[in-house]
Short mmCIF file of C-alpha atoms in Angstrom, two decimals:
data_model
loop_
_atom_site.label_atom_id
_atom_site.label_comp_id
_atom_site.label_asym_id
_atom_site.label_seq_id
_atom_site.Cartn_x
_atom_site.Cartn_y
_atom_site.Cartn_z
CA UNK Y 1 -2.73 -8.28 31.57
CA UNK Y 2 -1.15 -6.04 28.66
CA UNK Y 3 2.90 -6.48 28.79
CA UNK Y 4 4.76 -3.01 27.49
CA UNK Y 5 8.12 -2.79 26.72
CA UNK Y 6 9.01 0.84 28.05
CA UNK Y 7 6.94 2.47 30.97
CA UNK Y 8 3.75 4.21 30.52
CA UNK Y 9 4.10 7.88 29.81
CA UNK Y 10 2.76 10.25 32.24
CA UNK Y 11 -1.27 9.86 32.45
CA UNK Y 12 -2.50 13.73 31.65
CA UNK Y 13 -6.31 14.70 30.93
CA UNK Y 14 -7.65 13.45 27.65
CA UNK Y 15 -7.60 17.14 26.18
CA UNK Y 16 -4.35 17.58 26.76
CA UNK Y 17 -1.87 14.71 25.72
CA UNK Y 18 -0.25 14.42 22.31
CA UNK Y 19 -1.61 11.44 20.29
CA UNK Y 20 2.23 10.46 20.16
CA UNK Y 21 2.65 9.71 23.08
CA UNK Y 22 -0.40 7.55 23.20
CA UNK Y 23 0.83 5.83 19.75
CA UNK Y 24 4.50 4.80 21.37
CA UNK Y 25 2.71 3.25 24.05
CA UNK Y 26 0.60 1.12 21.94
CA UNK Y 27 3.55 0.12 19.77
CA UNK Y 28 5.31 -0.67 22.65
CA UNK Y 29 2.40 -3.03 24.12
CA UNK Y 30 2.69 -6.32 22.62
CA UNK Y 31 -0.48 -8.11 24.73
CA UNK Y 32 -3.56 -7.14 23.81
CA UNK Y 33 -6.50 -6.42 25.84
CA UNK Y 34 -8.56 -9.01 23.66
CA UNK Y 35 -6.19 -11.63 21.70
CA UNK Y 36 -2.28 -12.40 22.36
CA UNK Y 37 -0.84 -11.74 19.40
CA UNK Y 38 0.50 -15.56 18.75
CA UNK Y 39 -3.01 -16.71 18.32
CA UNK Y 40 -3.75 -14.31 15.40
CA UNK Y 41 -2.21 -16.56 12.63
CA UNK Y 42 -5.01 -19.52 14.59
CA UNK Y 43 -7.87 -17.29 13.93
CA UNK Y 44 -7.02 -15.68 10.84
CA UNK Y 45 -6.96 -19.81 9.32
CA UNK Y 46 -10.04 -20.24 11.27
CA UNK Y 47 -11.68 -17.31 9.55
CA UNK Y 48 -10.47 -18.63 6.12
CA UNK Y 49 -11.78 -21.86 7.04
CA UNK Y 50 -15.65 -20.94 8.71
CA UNK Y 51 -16.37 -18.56 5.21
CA UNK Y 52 -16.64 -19.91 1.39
CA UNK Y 53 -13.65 -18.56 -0.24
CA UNK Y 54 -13.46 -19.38 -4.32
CA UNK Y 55 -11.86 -17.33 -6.92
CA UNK Y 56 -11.47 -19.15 -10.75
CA UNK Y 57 -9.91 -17.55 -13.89
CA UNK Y 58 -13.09 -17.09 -16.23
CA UNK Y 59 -12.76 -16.48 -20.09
CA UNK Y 60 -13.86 -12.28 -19.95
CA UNK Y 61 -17.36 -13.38 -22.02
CA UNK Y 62 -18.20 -14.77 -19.10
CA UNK Y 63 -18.03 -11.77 -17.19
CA UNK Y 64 -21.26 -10.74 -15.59
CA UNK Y 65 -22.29 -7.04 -16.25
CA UNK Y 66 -18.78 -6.62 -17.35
CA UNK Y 67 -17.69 -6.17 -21.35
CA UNK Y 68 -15.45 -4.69 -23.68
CA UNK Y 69 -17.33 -1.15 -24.91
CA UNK Y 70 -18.04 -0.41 -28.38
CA UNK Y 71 -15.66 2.18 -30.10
CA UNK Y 72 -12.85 2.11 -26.99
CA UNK Y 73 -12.38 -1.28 -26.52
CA UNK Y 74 -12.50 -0.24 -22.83
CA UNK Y 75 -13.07 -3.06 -20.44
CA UNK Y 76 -16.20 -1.34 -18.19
CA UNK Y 77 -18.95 -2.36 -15.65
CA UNK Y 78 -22.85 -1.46 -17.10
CA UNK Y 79 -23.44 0.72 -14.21
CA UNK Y 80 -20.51 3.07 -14.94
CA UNK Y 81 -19.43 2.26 -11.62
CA UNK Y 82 -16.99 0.70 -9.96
CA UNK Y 83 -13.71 1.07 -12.15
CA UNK Y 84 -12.67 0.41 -15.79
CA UNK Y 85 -9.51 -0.61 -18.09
CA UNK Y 86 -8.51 1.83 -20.65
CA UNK Y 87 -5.24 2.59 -22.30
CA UNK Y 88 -2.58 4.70 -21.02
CA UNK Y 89 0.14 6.63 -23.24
CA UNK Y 90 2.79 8.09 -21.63
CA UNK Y 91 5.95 10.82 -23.33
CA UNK Y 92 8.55 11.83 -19.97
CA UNK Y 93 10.42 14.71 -21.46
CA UNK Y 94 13.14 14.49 -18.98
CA UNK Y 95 15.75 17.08 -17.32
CA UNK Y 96 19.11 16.45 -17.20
CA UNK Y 97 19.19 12.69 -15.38
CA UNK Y 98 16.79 10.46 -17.28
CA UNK Y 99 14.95 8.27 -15.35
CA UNK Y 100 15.04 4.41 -16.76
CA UNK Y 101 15.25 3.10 -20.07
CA UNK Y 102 11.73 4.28 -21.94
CA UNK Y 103 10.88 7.67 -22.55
CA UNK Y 104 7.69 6.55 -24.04
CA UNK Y 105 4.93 3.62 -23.63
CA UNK Y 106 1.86 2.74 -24.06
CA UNK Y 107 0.12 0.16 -21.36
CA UNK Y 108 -3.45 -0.76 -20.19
CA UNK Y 109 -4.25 1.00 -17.04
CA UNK Y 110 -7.33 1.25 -14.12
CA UNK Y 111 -9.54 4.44 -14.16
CA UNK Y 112 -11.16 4.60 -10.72
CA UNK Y 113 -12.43 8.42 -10.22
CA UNK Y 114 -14.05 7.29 -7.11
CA UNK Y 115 -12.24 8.00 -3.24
CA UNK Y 116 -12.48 4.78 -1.27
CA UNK Y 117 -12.22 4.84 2.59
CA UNK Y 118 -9.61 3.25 3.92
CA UNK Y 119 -10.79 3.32 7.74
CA UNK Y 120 -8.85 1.87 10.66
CA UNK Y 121 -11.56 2.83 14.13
CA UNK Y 122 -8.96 3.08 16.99
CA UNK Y 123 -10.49 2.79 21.23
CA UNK Y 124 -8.46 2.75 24.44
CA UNK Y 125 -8.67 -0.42 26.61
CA UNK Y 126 -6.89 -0.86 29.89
CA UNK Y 127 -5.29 2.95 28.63
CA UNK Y 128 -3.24 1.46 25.70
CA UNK Y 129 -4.87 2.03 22.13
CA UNK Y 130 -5.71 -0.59 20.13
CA UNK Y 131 -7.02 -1.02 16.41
CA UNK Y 132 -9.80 -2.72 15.03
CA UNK Y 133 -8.16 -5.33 12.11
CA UNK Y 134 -10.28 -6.83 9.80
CA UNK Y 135 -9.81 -10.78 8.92
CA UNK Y 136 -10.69 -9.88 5.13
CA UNK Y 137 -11.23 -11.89 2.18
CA UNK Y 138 -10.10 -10.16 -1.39
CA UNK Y 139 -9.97 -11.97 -4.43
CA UNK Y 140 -6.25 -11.61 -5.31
CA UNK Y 141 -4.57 -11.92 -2.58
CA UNK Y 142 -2.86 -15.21 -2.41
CA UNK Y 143 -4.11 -16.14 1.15
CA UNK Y 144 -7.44 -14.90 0.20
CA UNK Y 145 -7.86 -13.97 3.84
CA UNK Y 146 -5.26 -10.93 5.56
CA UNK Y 147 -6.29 -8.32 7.96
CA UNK Y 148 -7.71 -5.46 6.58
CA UNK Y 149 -8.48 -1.91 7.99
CA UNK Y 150 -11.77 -1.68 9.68
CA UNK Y 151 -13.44 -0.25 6.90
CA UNK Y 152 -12.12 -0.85 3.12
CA UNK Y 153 -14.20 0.34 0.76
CA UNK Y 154 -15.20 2.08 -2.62
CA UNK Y 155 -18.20 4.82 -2.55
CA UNK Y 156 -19.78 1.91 -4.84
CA UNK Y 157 -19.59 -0.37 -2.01
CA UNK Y 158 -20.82 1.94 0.64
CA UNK Y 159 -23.84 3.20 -1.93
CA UNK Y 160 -24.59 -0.37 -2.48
CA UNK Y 161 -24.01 0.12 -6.38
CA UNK Y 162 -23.33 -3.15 -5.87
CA UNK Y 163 -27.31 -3.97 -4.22
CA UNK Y 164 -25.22 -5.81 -1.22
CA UNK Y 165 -25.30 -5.44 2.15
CA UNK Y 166 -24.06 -2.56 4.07
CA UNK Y 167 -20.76 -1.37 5.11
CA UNK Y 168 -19.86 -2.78 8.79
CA UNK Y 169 -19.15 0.88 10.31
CA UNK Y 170 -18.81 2.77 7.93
CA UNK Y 171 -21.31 5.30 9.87
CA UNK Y 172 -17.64 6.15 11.74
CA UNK Y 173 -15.77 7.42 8.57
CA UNK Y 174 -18.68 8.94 6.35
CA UNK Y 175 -18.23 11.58 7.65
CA UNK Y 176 -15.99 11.17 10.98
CA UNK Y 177 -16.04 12.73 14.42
CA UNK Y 178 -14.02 16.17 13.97
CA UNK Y 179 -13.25 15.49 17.69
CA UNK Y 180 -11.81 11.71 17.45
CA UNK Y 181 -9.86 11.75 14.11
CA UNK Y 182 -6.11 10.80 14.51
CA UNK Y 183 -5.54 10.23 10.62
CA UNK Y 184 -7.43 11.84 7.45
CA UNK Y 185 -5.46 11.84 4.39
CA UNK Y 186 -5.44 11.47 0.60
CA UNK Y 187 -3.42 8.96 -0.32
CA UNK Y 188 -2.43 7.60 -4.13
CA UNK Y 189 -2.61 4.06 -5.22
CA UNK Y 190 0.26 2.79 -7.67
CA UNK Y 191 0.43 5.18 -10.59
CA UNK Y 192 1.96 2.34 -13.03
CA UNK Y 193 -1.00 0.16 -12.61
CA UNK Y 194 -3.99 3.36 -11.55
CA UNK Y 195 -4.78 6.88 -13.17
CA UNK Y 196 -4.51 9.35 -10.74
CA UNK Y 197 -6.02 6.80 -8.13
CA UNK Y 198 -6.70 8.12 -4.54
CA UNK Y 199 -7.97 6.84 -1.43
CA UNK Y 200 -8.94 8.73 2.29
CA UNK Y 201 -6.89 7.11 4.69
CA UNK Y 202 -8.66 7.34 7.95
CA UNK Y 203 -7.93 6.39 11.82
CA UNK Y 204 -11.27 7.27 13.69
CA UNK Y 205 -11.17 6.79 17.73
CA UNK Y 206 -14.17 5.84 19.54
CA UNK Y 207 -15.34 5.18 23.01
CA UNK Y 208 -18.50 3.50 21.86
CA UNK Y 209 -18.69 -0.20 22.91
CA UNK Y 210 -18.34 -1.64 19.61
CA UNK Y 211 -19.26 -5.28 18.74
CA UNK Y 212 -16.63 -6.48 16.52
CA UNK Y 213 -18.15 -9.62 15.03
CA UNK Y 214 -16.41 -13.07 14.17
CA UNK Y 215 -14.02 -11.15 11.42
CA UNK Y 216 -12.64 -8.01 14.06
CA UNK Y 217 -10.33 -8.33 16.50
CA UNK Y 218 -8.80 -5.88 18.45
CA UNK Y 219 -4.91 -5.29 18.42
CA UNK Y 220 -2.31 -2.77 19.51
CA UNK Y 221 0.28 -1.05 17.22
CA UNK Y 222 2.66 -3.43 19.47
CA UNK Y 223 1.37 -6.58 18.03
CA UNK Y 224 0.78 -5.67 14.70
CA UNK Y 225 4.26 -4.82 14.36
CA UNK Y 226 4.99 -8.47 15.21
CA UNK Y 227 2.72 -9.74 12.69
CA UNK Y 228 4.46 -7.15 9.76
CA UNK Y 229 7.31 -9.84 10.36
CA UNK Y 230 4.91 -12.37 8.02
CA UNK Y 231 4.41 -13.30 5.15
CA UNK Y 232 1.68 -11.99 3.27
CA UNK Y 233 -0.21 -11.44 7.02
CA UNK Y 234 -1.08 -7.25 6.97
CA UNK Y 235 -2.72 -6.42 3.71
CA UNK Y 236 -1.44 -3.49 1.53
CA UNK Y 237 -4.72 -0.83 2.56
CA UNK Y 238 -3.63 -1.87 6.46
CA UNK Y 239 0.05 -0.60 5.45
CA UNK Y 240 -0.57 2.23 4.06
CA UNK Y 241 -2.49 3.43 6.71
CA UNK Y 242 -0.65 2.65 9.58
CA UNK Y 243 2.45 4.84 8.06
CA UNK Y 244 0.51 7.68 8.52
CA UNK Y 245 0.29 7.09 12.26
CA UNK Y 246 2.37 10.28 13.99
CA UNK Y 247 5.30 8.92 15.34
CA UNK Y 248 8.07 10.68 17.49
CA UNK Y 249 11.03 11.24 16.12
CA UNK Y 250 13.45 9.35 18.14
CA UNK Y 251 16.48 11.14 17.38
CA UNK Y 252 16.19 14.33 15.55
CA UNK Y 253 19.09 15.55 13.02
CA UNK Y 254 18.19 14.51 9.40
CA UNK Y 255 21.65 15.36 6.60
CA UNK Y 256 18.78 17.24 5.10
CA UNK Y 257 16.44 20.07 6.71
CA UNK Y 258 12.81 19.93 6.45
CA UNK Y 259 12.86 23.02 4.15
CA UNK Y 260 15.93 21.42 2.12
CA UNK Y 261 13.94 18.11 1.61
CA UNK Y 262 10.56 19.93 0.23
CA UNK Y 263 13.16 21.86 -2.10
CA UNK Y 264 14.98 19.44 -3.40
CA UNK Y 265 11.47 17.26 -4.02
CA UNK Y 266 9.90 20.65 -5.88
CA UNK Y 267 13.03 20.31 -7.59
CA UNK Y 268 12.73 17.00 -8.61
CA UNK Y 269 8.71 17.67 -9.39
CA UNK Y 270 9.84 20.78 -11.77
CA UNK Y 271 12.41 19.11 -13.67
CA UNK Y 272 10.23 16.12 -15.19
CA UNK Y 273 8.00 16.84 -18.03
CA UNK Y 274 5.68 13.90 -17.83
CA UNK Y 275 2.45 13.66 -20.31
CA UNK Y 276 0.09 11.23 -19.61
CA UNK Y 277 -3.08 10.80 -21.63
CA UNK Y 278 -6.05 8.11 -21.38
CA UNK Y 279 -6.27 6.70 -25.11
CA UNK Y 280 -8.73 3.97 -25.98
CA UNK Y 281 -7.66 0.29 -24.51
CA UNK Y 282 -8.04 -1.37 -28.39
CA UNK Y 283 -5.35 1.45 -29.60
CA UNK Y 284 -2.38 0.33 -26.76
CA UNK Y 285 0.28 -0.45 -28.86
CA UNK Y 286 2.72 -3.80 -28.22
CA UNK Y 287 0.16 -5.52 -26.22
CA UNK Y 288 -2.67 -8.12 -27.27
CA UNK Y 289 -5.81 -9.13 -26.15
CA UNK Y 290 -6.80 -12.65 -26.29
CA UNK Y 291 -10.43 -14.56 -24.73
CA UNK Y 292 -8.71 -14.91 -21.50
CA UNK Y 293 -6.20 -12.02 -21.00
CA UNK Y 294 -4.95 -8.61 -22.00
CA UNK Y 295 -1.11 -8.84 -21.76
CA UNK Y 296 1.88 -7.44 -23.37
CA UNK Y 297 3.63 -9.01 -26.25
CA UNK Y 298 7.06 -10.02 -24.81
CA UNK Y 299 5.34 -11.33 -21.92
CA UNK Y 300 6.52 -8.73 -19.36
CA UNK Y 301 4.92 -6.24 -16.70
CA UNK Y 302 1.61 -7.71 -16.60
CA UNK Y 303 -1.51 -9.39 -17.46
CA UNK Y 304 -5.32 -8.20 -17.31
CA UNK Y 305 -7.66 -11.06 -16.27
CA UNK Y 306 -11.27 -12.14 -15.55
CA UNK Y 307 -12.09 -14.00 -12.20
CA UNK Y 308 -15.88 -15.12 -10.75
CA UNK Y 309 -15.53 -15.17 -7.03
CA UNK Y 310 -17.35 -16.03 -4.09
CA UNK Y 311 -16.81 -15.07 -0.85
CA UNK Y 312 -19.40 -15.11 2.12
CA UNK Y 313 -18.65 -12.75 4.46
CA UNK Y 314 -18.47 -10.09 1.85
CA UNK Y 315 -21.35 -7.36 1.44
CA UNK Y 316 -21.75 -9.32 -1.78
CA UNK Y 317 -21.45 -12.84 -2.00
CA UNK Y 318 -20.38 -13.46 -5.92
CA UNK Y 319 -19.35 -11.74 -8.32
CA UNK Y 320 -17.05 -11.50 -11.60
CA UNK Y 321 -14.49 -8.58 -12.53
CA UNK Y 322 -10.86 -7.81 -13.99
CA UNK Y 323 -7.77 -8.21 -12.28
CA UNK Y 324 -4.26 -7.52 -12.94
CA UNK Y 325 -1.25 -10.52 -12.57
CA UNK Y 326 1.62 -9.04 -12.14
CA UNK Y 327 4.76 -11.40 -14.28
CA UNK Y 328 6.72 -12.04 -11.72
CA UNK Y 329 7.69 -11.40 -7.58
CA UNK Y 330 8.70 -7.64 -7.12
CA UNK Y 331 11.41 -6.34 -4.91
CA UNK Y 332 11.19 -2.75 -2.83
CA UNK Y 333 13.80 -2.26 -0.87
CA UNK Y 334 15.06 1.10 1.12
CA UNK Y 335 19.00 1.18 1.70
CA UNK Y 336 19.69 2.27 5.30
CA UNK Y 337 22.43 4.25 6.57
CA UNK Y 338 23.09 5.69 9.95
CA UNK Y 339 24.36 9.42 9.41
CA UNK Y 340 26.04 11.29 12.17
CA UNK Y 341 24.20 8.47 14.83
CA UNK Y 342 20.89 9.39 13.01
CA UNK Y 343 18.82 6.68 10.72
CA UNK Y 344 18.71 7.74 6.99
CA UNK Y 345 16.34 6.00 4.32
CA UNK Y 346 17.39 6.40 0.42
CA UNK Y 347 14.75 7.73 -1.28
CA UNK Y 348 14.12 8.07 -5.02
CA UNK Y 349 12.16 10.70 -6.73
CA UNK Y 350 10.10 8.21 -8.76
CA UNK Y 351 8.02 9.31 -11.82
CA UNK Y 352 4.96 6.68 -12.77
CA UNK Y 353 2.63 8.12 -15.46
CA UNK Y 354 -0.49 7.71 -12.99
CA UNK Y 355 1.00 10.07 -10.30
CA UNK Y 356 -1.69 13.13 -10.21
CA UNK Y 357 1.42 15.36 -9.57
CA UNK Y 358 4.21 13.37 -11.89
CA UNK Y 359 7.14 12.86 -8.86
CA UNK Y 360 5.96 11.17 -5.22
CA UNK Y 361 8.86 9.82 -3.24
CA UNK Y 362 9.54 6.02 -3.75
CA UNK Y 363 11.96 3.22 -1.65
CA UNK Y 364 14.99 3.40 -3.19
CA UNK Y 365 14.44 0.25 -5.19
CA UNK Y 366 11.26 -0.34 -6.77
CA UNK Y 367 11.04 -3.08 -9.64
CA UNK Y 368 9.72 -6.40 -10.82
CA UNK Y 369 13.62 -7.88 -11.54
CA UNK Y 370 12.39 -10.16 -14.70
CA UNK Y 371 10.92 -6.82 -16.63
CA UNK Y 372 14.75 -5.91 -16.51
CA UNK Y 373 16.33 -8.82 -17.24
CA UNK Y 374 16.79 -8.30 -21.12
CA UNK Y 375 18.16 -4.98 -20.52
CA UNK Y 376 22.47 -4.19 -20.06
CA UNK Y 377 23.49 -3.56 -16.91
CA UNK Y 378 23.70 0.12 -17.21
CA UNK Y 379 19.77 0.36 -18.54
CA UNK Y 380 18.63 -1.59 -15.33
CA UNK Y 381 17.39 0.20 -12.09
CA UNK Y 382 19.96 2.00 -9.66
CA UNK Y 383 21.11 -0.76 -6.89
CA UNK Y 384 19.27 -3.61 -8.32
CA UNK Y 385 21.95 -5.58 -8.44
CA UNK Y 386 23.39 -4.75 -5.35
CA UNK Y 387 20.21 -5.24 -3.38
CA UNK Y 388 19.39 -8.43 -4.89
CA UNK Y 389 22.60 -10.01 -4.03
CA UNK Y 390 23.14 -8.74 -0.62
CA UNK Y 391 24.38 -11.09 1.93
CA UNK Y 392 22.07 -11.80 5.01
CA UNK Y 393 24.12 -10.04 7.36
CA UNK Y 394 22.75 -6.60 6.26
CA UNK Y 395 19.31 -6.84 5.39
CA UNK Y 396 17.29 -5.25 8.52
CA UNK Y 397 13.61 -6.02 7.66
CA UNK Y 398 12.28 -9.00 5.22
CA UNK Y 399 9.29 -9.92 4.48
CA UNK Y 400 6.78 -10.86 1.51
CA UNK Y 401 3.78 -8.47 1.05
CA UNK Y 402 1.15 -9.05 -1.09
CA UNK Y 403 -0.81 -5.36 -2.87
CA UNK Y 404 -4.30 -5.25 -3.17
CA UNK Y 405 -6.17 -7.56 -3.19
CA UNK Y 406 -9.66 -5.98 -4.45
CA UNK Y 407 -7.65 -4.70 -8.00
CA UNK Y 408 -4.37 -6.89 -8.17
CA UNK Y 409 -4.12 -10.84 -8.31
CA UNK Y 410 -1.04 -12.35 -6.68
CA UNK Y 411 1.09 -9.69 -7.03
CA UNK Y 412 3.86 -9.93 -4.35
CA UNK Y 413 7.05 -8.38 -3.21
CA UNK Y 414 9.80 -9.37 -1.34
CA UNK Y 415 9.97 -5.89 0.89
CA UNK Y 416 13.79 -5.22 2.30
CA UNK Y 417 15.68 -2.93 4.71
CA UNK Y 418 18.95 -3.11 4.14
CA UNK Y 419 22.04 -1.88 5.46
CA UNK Y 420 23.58 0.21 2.84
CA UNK Y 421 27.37 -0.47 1.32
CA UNK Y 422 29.50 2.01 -0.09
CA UNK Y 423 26.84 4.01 -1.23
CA UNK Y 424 27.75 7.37 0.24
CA UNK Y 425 26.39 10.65 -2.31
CA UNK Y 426 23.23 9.85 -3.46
CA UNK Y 427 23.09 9.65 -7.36
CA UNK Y 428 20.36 12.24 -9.07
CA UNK Y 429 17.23 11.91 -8.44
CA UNK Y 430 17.96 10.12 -4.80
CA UNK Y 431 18.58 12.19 -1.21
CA UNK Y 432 18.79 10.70 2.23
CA UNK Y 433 15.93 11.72 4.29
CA UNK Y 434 15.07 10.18 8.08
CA UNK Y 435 11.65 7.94 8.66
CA UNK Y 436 10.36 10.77 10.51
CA UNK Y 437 10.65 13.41 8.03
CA UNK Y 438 8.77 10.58 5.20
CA UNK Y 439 6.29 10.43 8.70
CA UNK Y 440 5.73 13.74 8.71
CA UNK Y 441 5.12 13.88 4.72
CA UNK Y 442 2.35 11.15 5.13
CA UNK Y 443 0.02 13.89 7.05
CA UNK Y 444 0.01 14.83 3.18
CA UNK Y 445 -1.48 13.53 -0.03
CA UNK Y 446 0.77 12.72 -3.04
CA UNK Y 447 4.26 12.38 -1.40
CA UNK Y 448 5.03 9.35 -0.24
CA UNK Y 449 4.10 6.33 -2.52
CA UNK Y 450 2.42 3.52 -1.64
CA UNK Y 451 5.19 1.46 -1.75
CA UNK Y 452 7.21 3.38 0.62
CA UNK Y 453 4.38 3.49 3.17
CA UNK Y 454 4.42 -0.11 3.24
CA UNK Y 455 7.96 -0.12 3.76
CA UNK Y 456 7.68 2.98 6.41
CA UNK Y 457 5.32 1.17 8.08
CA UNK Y 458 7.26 -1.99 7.99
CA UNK Y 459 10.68 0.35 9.51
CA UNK Y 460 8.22 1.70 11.95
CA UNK Y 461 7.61 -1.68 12.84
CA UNK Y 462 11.60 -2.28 13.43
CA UNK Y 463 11.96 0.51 15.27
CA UNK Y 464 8.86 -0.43 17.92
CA UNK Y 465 9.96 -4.11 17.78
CA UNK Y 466 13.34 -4.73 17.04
CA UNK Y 467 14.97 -8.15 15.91
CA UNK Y 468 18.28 -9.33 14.98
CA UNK Y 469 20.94 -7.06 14.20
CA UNK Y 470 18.86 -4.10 14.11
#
């Protein structure tokens, strides 16, 4: 029996009814047709437990097909495929407001030319939509095993570039059903790790009768909102797709107007001068390469390692590749404010030298605290301090999130909501804008960063399922 927290809207014929409407049902429905949602944590240890799950740090000569190419330095794969590590150099020729404390750097970086699908395959049971979540093992995530979208994967993977196995359903996304598609969008991946990085983020419906295997399980927007509450529990590619979802917007009247927000943003895009140029990874100044890891020479931002990993339920069972460790736990954080009864999120205009269009719009606080720490106070990030000493009583949303897993080894965040002080005008470079409006921006590539569709998705999740003081 499926439990819903507000009545079912109005049933009207299939052609006819607003995928909205069908959305705030299934966020509102927190008993699945197929698995309550307090026995997902059971199965998603009983997944980790029935598959071989091994990931080592390897010296990088013992990467297999991998090595460092003659003349660049650049860490590659001998098919050409897949992705490689070259340098990055970056100049920001700012406006007016600068923008942190370096105006130019030099770093290692991923080049991945290749759009992966991020699918999520969506199907009615009972009348309440559910989604088909992936219990998915990825070498850096710290859990190994989180649920996944449907489909996750590179055109390597599902042209078997790889010679594994084929792509469970990926015959729903490449190409998709005109007629059932509820999401298609170009999304970017972080531009301070990825150059100009995208990936289609897809939710397909169906009304086949699909088998879903050991590692699927059905849920509804309802329960995964639950599970956003833990730890390291909905994988980044999950996130980022589920912001995209189009919500209502419960209560219309944003300080800014639709057509003010996409102003100020061009704004913001215009004033920046950002140059950022692939160089060879052996000419990246202030960071060293040693037989086990690329990292930088005050021992900050990151590291680039080698892993050999196994995993069998993967379309390939082992393998080696590069990851990047992040230093240290990050915190993103949005301050909230209600404006004139209406929920505001602050968000900053955030330039990353990977962006393809230089500005997409980031949480208002976006950092790894211990890259900062050397700095004065008045070189650090806007509201760092105040976020990271903010008493319990105002934070709205909490929870660590790992990123992904496929390109990133433990790196984690501490993700926040958080009631905002005395913060009332926004400094440069930062506007008050409503979760809907950021919604409505998602049903468009190179706006929202990924690190604010986590974080939507994680309000989203507050809003369908609230707790506490919220």
């Amino acid at each position: 029996m499926l439990r819903c927290l507000v009545p079912p809207p109005a049933v009207r014929p299939r052609e006819d009814r607003d995928h909205t409407d069908r959305i705030a049902l299934s966020a509102a429905t927190t008993d699945g047709a197929h698995m309550r949602t307090e026995d997902v944590r059971a199965w998603i240890d009983e997944r980790r437990e029935a598959n071989v799950f091994h990931v080592e740090h390897i010296p990088f000569a013992d990467l297999d097909q991998w090595g460092f190419q003659g003349g660049t330095g650049n860490l590659v794969h001998s098919s050409g495929r897949f992705f490689a590590i070259e340098g990055l150099h970056v100049v920001e020729h700012d406006g007016p407001h600068g923008d942190g404390p370096y105006r130019e750097w030099q770093q290692p970086v991923i080049k991945q030319p290749e759009v992966g699908i991020l699918g999520i395959l969506a199907k009615e049971f009972d009348g309440v939509l559910h989604f088909l979540m992936q219990a998915k093992m990825e070498p850096g995530n710290p859990n190994l095993v989180q649920l996944s979208p449907t489909v996750q994967a590179t055109r390597s993977n599902y042209t078997k570039a790889h010679g594994g196995s084929n792509v469970k359903m990926i015959e729903y996304f490449a190409p998709p059903d005109p007629d059932r598609v509820i999401v298609d969008v170009l999304q970017a991946e972080q531009g301070s790790w990825f150059f100009r990085k995208s990936n289609r983020n897809m939710i397909v419906e169906t009304v086949d009768d699909v088998p879903q295997g050991d590692d699927f399980r059905w849920l509804t927007l309802g329960q995964i909102a639950e599970l956003m509450y833990e730890d390291e529990t909905i994988n980044m590619n999950s996130r980022s797709v589920l912001s995209c979802l189009p919500y209502h917007d419960p209560a219309p009247g944003a300080v800014l107007s639709d057509v003010q927000l996409l102003s100020w943003f061009t704004n913001e895009r215009s004033r920046h001068d950002v140059r950022a140029a692939r160089i060879p990874l052996k000419d990246v100044r202030g960071w060293k390469q040693g037989a086990e890891a690329i990292e930088h020479e005050e021992g900050r931002y990151f590291k680039v390692l080698a892993v050999a990993v196994k995993g069998s339920n993967r379309e390939k069972i082992s393998w080696t590749q590069p990851l990047l460790e992040s230093v240290g736990l990050g915190v993103v954080a949005f301050l909230v404010r209600e404006i004139d009864g209406v929920r505001h999120v602050l968000v900053h205009a955030r330039v990353d030298g990977g962006f393809v269009d230089t500005v997409e719009l980031a949480p208002t606080l976006q950092c790894t605290p211990h890259n900062y720490a050397h700095l004065p106070e008045e070189s650090r990030p806007p509201f760092l301090d105040e976020i990271m000493s903010v008493p319990r009583s105002r934070i709205l949303y909490e929870a660590i999130h790992s990123e992904e897993g496929g390109r990133f080894l433990n790196v984690r965040a501490r993700y926040l909501a958080v009631e905002a002080g005395d913060t009332v005008d926004p400094p440069p470079g930062y506007a008050w804008v409503t979760p809907a409006q950021l919604t409505a921006l998602t049903r468009h590539g190179h706006y929202v960063n990924v690190e604010a569709r986590t974080l939507l998705a994680c309000i989203n999740a507050l809003t369908a399922q609230p707790r506490g003081g919220a």
